[in-house]
PDB file of C-alpha atoms and ligand atoms in Angstrom:
ATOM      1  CA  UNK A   1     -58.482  81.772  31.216  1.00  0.00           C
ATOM      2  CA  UNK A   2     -61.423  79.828  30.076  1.00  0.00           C
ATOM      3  CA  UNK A   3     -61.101  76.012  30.829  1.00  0.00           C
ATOM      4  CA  UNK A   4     -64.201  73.783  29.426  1.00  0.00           C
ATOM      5  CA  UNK A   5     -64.723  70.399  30.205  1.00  0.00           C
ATOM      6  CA  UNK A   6     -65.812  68.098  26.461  1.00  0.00           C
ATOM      7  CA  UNK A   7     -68.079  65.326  28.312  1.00  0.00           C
ATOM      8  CA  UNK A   8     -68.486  63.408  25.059  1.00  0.00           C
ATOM      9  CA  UNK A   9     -70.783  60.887  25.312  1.00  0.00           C
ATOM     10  CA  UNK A  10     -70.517  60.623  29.163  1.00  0.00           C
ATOM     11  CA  UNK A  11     -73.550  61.420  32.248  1.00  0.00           C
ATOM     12  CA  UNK A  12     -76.870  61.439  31.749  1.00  0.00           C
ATOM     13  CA  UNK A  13     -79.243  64.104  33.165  1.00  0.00           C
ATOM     14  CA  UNK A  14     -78.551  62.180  36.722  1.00  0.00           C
ATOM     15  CA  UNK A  15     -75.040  62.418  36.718  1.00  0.00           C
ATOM     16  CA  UNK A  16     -74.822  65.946  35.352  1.00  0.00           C
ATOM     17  CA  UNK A  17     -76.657  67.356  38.364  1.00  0.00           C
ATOM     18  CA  UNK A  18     -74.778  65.458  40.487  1.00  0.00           C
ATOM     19  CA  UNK A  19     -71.298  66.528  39.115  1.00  0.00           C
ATOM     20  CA  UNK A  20     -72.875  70.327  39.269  1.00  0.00           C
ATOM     21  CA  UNK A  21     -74.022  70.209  42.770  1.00  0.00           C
ATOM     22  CA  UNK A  22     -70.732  69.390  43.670  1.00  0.00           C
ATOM     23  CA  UNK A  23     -68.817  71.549  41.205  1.00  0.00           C
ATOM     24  CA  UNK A  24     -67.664  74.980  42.734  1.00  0.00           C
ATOM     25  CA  UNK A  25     -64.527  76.158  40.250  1.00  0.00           C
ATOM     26  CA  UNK A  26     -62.139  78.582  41.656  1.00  0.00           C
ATOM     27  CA  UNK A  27     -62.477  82.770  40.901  1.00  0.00           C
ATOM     28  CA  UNK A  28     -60.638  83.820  38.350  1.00  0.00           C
ATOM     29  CA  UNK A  29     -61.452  81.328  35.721  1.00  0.00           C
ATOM     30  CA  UNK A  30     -64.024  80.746  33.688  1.00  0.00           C
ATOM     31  CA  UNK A  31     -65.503  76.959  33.942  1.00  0.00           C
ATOM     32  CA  UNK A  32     -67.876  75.790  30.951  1.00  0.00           C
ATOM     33  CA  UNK A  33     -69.525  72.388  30.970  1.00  0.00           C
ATOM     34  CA  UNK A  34     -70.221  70.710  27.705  1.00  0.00           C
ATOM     35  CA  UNK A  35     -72.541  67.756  28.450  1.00  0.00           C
ATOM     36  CA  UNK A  36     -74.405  65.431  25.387  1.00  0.00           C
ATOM     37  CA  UNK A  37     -77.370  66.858  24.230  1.00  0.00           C
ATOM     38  CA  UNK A  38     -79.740  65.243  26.639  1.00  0.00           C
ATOM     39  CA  UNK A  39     -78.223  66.357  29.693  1.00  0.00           C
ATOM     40  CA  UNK A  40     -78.018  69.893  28.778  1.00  0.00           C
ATOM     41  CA  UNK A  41     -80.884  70.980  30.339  1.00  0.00           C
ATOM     42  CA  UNK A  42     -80.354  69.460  33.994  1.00  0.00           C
ATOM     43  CA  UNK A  43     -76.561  71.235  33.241  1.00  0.00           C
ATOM     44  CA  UNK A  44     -78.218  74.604  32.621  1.00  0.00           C
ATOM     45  CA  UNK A  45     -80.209  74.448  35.482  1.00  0.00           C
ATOM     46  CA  UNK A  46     -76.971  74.525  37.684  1.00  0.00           C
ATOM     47  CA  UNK A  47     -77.201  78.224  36.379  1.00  0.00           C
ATOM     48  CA  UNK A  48     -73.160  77.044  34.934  1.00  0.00           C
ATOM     49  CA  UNK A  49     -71.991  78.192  31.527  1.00  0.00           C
ATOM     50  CA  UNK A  50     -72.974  75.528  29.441  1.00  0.00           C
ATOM     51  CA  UNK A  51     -72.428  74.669  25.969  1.00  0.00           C
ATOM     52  CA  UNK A  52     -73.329  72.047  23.784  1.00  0.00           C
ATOM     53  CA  UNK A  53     -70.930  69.543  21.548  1.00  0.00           C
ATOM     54  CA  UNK A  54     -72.101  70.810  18.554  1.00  0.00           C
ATOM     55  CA  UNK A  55     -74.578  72.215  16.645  1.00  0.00           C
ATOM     56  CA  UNK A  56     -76.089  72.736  12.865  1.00  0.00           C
ATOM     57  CA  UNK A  57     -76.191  75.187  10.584  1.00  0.00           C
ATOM     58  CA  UNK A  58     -79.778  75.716   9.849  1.00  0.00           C
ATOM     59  CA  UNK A  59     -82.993  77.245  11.978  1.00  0.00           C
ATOM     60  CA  UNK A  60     -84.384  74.526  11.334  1.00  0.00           C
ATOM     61  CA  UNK A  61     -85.261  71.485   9.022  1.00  0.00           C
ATOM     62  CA  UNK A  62     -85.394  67.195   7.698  1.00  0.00           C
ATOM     63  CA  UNK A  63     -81.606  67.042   9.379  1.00  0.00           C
ATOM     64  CA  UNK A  64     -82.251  63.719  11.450  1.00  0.00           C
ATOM     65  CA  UNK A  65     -79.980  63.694  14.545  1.00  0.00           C
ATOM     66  CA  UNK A  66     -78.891  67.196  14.549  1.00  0.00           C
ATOM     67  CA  UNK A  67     -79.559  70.444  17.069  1.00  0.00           C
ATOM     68  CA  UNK A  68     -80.137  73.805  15.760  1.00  0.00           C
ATOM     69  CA  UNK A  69     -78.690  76.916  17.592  1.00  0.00           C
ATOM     70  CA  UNK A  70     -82.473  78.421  18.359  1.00  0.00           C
ATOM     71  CA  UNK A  71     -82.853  75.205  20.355  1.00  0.00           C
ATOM     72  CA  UNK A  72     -79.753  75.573  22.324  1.00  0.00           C
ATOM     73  CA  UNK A  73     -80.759  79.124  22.917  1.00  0.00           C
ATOM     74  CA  UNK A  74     -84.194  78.503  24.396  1.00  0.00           C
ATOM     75  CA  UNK A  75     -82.397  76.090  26.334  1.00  0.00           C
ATOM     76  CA  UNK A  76     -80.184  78.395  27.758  1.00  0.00           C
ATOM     77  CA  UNK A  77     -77.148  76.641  26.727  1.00  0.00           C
ATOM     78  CA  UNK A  78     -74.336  79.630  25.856  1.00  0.00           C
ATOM     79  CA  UNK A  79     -72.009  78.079  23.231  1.00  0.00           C
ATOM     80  CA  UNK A  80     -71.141  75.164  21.006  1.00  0.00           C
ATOM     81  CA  UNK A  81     -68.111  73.206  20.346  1.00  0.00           C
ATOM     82  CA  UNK A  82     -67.728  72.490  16.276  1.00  0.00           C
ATOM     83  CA  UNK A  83     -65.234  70.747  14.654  1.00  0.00           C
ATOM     84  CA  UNK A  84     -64.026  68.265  17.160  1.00  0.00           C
ATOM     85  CA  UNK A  85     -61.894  65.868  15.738  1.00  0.00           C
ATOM     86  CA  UNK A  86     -63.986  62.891  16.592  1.00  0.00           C
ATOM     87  CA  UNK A  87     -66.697  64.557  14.654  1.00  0.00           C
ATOM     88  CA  UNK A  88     -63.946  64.979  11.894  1.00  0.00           C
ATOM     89  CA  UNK A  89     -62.718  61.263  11.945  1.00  0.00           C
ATOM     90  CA  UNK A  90     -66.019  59.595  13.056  1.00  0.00           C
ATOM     91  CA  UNK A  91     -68.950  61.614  11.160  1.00  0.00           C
ATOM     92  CA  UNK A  92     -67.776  63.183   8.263  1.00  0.00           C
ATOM     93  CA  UNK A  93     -67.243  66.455   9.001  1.00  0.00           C
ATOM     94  CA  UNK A  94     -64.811  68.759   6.760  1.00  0.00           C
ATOM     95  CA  UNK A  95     -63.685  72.113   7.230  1.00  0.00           C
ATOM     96  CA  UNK A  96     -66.799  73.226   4.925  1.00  0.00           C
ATOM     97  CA  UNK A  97     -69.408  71.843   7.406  1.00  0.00           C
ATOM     98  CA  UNK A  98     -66.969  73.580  10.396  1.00  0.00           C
ATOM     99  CA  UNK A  99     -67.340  76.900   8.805  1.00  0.00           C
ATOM    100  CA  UNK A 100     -70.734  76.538   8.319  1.00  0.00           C
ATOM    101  CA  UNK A 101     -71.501  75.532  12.042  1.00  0.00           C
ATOM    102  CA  UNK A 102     -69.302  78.090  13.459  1.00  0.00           C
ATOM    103  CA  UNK A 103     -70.357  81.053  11.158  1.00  0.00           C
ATOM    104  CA  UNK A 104     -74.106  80.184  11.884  1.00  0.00           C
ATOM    105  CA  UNK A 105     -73.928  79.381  15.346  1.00  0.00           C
ATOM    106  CA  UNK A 106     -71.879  82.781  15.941  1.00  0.00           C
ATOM    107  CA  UNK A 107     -74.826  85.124  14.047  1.00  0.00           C
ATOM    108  CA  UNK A 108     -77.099  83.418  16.184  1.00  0.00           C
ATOM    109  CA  UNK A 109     -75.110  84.800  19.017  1.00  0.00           C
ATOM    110  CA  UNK A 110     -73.685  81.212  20.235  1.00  0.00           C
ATOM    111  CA  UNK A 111     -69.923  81.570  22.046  1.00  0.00           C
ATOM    112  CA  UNK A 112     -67.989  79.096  19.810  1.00  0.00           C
ATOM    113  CA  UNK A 113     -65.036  76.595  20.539  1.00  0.00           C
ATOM    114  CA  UNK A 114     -63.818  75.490  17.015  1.00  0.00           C
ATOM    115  CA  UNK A 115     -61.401  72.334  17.039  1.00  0.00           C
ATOM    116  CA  UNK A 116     -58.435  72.161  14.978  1.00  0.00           C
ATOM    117  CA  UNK A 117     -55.455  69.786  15.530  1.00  0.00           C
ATOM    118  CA  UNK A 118     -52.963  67.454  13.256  1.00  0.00           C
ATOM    119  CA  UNK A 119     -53.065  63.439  12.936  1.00  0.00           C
ATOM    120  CA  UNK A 120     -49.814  61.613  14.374  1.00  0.00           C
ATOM    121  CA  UNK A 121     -49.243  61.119  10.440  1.00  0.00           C
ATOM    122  CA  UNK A 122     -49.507  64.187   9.609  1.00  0.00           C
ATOM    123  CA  UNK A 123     -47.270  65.605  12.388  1.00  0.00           C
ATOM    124  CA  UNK A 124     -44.322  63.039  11.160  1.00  0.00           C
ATOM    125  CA  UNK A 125     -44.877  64.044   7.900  1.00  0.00           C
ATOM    126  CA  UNK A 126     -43.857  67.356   9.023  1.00  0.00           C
ATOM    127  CA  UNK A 127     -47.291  68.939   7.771  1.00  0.00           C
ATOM    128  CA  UNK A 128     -48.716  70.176  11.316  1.00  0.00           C
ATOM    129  CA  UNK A 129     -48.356  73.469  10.069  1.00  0.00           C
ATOM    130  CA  UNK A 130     -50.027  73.294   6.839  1.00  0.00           C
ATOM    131  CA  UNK A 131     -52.864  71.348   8.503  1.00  0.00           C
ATOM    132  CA  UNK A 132     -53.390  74.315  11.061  1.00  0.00           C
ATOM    133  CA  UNK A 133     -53.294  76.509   8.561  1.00  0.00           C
ATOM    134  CA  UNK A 134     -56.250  75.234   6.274  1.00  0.00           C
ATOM    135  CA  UNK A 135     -58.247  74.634   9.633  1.00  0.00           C
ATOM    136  CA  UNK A 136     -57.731  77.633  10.780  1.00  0.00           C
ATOM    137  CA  UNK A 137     -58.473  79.374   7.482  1.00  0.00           C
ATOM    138  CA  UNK A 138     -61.860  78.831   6.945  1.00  0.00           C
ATOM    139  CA  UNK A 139     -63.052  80.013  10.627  1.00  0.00           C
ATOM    140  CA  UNK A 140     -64.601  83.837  10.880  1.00  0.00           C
ATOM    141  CA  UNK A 141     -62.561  86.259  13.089  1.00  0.00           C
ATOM    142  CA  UNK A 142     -65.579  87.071  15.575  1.00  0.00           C
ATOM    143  CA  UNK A 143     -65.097  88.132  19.573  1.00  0.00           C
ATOM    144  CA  UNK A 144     -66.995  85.249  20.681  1.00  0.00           C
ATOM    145  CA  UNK A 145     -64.467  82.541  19.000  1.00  0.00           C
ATOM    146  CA  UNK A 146     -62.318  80.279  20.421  1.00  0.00           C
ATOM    147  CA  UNK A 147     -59.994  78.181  18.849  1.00  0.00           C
ATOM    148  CA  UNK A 148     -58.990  74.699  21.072  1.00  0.00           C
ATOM    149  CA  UNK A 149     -55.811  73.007  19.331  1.00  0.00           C
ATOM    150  CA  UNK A 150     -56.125  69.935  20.134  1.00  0.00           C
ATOM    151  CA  UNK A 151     -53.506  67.201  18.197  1.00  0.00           C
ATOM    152  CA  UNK A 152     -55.278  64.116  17.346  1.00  0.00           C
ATOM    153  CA  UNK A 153     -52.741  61.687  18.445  1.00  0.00           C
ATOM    154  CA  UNK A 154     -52.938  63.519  22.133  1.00  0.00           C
ATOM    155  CA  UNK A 155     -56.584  62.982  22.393  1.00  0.00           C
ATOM    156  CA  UNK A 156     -57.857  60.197  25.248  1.00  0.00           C
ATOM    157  CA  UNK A 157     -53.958  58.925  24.248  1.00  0.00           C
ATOM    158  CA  UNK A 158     -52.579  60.204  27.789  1.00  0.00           C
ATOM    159  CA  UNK A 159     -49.794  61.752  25.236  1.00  0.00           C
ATOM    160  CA  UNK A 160     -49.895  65.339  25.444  1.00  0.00           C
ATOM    161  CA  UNK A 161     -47.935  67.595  23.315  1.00  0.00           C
ATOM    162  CA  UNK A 162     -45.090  69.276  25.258  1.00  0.00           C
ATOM    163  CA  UNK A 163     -45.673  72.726  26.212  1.00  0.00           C
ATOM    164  CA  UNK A 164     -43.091  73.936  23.593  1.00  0.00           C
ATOM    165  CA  UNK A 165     -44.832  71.887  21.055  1.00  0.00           C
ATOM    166  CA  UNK A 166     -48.354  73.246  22.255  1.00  0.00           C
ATOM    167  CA  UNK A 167     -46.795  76.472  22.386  1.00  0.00           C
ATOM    168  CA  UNK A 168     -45.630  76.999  18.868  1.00  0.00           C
ATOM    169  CA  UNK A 169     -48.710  75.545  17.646  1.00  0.00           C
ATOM    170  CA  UNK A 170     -50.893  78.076  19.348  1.00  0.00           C
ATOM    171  CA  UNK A 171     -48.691  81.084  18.507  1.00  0.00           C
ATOM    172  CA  UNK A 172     -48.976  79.804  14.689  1.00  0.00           C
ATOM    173  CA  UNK A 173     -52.576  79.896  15.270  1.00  0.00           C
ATOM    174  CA  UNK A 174     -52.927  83.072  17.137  1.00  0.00           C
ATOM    175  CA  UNK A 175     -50.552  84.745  13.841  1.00  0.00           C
ATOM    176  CA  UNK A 176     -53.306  83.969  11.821  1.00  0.00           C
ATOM    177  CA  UNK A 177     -56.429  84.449  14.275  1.00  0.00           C
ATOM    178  CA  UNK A 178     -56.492  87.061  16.712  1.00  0.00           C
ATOM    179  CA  UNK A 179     -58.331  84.639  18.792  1.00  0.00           C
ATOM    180  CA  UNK A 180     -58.084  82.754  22.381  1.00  0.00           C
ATOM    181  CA  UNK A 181     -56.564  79.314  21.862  1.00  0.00           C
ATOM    182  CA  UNK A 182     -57.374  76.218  24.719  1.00  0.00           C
ATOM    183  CA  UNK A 183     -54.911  73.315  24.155  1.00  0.00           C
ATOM    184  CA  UNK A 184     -56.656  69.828  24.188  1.00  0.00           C
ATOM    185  CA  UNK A 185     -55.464  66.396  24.232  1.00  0.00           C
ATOM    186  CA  UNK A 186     -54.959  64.484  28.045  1.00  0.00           C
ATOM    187  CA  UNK A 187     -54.933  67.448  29.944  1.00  0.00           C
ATOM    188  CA  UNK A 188     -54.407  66.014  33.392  1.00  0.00           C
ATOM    189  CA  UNK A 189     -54.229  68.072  37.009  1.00  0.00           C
ATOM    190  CA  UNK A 190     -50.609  66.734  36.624  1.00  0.00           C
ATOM    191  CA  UNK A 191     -49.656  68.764  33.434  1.00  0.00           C
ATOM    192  CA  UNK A 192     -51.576  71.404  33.477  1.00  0.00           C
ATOM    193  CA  UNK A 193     -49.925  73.737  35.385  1.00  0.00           C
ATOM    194  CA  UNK A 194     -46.667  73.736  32.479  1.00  0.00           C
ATOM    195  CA  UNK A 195     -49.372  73.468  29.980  1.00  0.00           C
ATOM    196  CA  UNK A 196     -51.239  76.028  30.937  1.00  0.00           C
ATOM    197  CA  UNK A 197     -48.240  78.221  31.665  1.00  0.00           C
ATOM    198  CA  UNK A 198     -47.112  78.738  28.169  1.00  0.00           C
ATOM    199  CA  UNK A 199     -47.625  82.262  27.084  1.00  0.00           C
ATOM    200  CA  UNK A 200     -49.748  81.710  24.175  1.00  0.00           C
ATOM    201  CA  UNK A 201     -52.158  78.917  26.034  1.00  0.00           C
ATOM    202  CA  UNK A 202     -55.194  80.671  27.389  1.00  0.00           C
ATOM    203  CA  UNK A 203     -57.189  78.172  28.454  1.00  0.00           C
ATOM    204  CA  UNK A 204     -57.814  74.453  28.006  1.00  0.00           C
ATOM    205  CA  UNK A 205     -60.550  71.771  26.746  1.00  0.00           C
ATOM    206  CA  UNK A 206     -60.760  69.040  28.979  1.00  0.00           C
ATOM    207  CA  UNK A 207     -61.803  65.297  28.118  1.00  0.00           C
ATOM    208  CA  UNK A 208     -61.592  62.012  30.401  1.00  0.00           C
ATOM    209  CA  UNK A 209     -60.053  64.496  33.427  1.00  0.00           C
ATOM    210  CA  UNK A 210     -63.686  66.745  33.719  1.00  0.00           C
ATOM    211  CA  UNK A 211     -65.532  63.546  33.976  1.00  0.00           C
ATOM    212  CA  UNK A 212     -64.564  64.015  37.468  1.00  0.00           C
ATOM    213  CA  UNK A 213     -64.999  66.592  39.713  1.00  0.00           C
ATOM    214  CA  UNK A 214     -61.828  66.482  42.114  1.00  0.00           C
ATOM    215  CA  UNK A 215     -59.966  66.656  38.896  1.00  0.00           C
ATOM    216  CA  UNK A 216     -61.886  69.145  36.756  1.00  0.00           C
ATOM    217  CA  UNK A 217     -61.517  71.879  39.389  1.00  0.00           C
ATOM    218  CA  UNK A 218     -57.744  70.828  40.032  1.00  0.00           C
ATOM    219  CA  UNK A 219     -57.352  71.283  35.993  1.00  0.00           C
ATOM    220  CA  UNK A 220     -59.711  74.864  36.968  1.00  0.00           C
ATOM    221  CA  UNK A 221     -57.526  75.949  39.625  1.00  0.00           C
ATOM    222  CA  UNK A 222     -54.150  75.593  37.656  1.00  0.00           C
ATOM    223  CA  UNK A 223     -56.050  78.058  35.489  1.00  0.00           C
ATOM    224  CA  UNK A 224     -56.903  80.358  37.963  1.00  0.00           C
ATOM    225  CA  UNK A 225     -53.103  80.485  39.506  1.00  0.00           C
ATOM    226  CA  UNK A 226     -51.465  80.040  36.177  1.00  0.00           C
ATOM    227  CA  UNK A 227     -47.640  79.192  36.947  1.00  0.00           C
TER     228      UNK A 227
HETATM  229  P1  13P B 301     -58.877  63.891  26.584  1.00  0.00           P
HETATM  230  O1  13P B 301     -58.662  65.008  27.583  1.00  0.00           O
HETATM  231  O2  13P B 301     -59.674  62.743  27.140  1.00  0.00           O
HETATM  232  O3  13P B 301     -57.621  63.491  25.901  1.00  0.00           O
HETATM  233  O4  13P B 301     -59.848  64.506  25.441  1.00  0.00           O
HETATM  234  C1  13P B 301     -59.497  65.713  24.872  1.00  0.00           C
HETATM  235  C2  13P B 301     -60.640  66.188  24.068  1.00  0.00           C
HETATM  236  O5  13P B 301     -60.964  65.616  23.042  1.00  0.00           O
HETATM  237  C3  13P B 301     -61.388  67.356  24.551  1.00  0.00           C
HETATM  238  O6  13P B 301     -62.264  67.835  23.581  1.00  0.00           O
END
């Protein structure tokens, strides 16, 4: 089980070794810290599996604000999230800039976690499916791929999808991708044990609950003794 903890826009360089020194997750489960950019390399120091929030498509280039995969490399950082849905809703990204991201960022020999998940409109509409599918369609089949579902209306919500609803959405996603899928979306020490216990949930991508440590290795050891 791979559990990662999405720190958003959260801890400075201060805070991240803080949170680090403190941090010992349980054996038999892989932890991976994704701090903002400019706490990655007080995170990688920790000698933790750390990956960044995102990351471009190019070597290198005029793309103001961006972070290209040979600098997360000499960084040390391991992997990249792409696609999260507040990248989606917030900055413009489309499936078109996900694929390019995660196809670059896996030649380079970056670990990915895409980020695919369904609006609340979209899953009243009925079209959580379809939505899944077209995400899902454009990413590369590739052994260092991970897919996180994580539905938008879950996200820093404290909803979470039910563990049959994550669980039919994963094996839908796992038909089409013979990849690992994390669920996402106010994963809480609370749930996810029953989350985490579904059969096609094999790991999970934690928000607000890995901002602290107690929590984050509760959220760890739930993976590690999966119910
Ligand atoms: P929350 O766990 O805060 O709902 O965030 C989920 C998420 O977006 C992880 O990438």
């Amino acid at each position: 089980m791979l559990v990662a903890g999405n720190w958003k826009m959260y801890k400075g360089p201060g805070e991240t070794r803080d949170f680090l020194a403190a941090f010992r997750p349980p054996d038999g489960v892989e932890a991976v810290i994704c701090p903002p950019f400019g706490s990655l390399g007080a995170a990688v120091a920790s000698g933790r599996t750390i990956f960044a929030q995102n990351v471009h498509w190019e070597d290198e280039g005029a793309f103001t604000g961006e972070v290209s995969t040979r600098i997360l490399l000499e960084l040390g950082v391991q992997g990249a999230i792409v696609g999260h849905s507040e990248r989606r809703q917030l900055f413009g990204e489309t499936d078109e800039t996900v694929r390019l991201r995660a196809e670059h960022a896996l030649e380079a020999g970056l670990r990915v976690i895409a980020c695919v998940g369904e609006l609340n409109e979209e899953r009243e509409r009925g079209e959580t499916e379809d939505v899944l599918r077209r995400q899902v369609s454009v990413l590369p089949e590739h052994e260092a791929l991970v897919v996180a579902y994580e539905p938008v209306w879950a996200i820093g919500t404290g909803k979470t999808a039910t563990p049959e609803q994550a669980q039919e959405a994963h094996a839908l996603i796992k038909s089409l991708l013979d990849v690992p899928v994390l669920y996402g979306g106010s994963v809480k020490p609370e749930n996810a044990p029953e989350l985490l216990g579904q059969p096609a949930v094999d790991g999970a991508l934690v928000g607000g609950a890995s901002l602290d440590v107690e929590s984050f290795t509760a959220i760890c050891q739930a993976a590690a003794t999966p119910s």
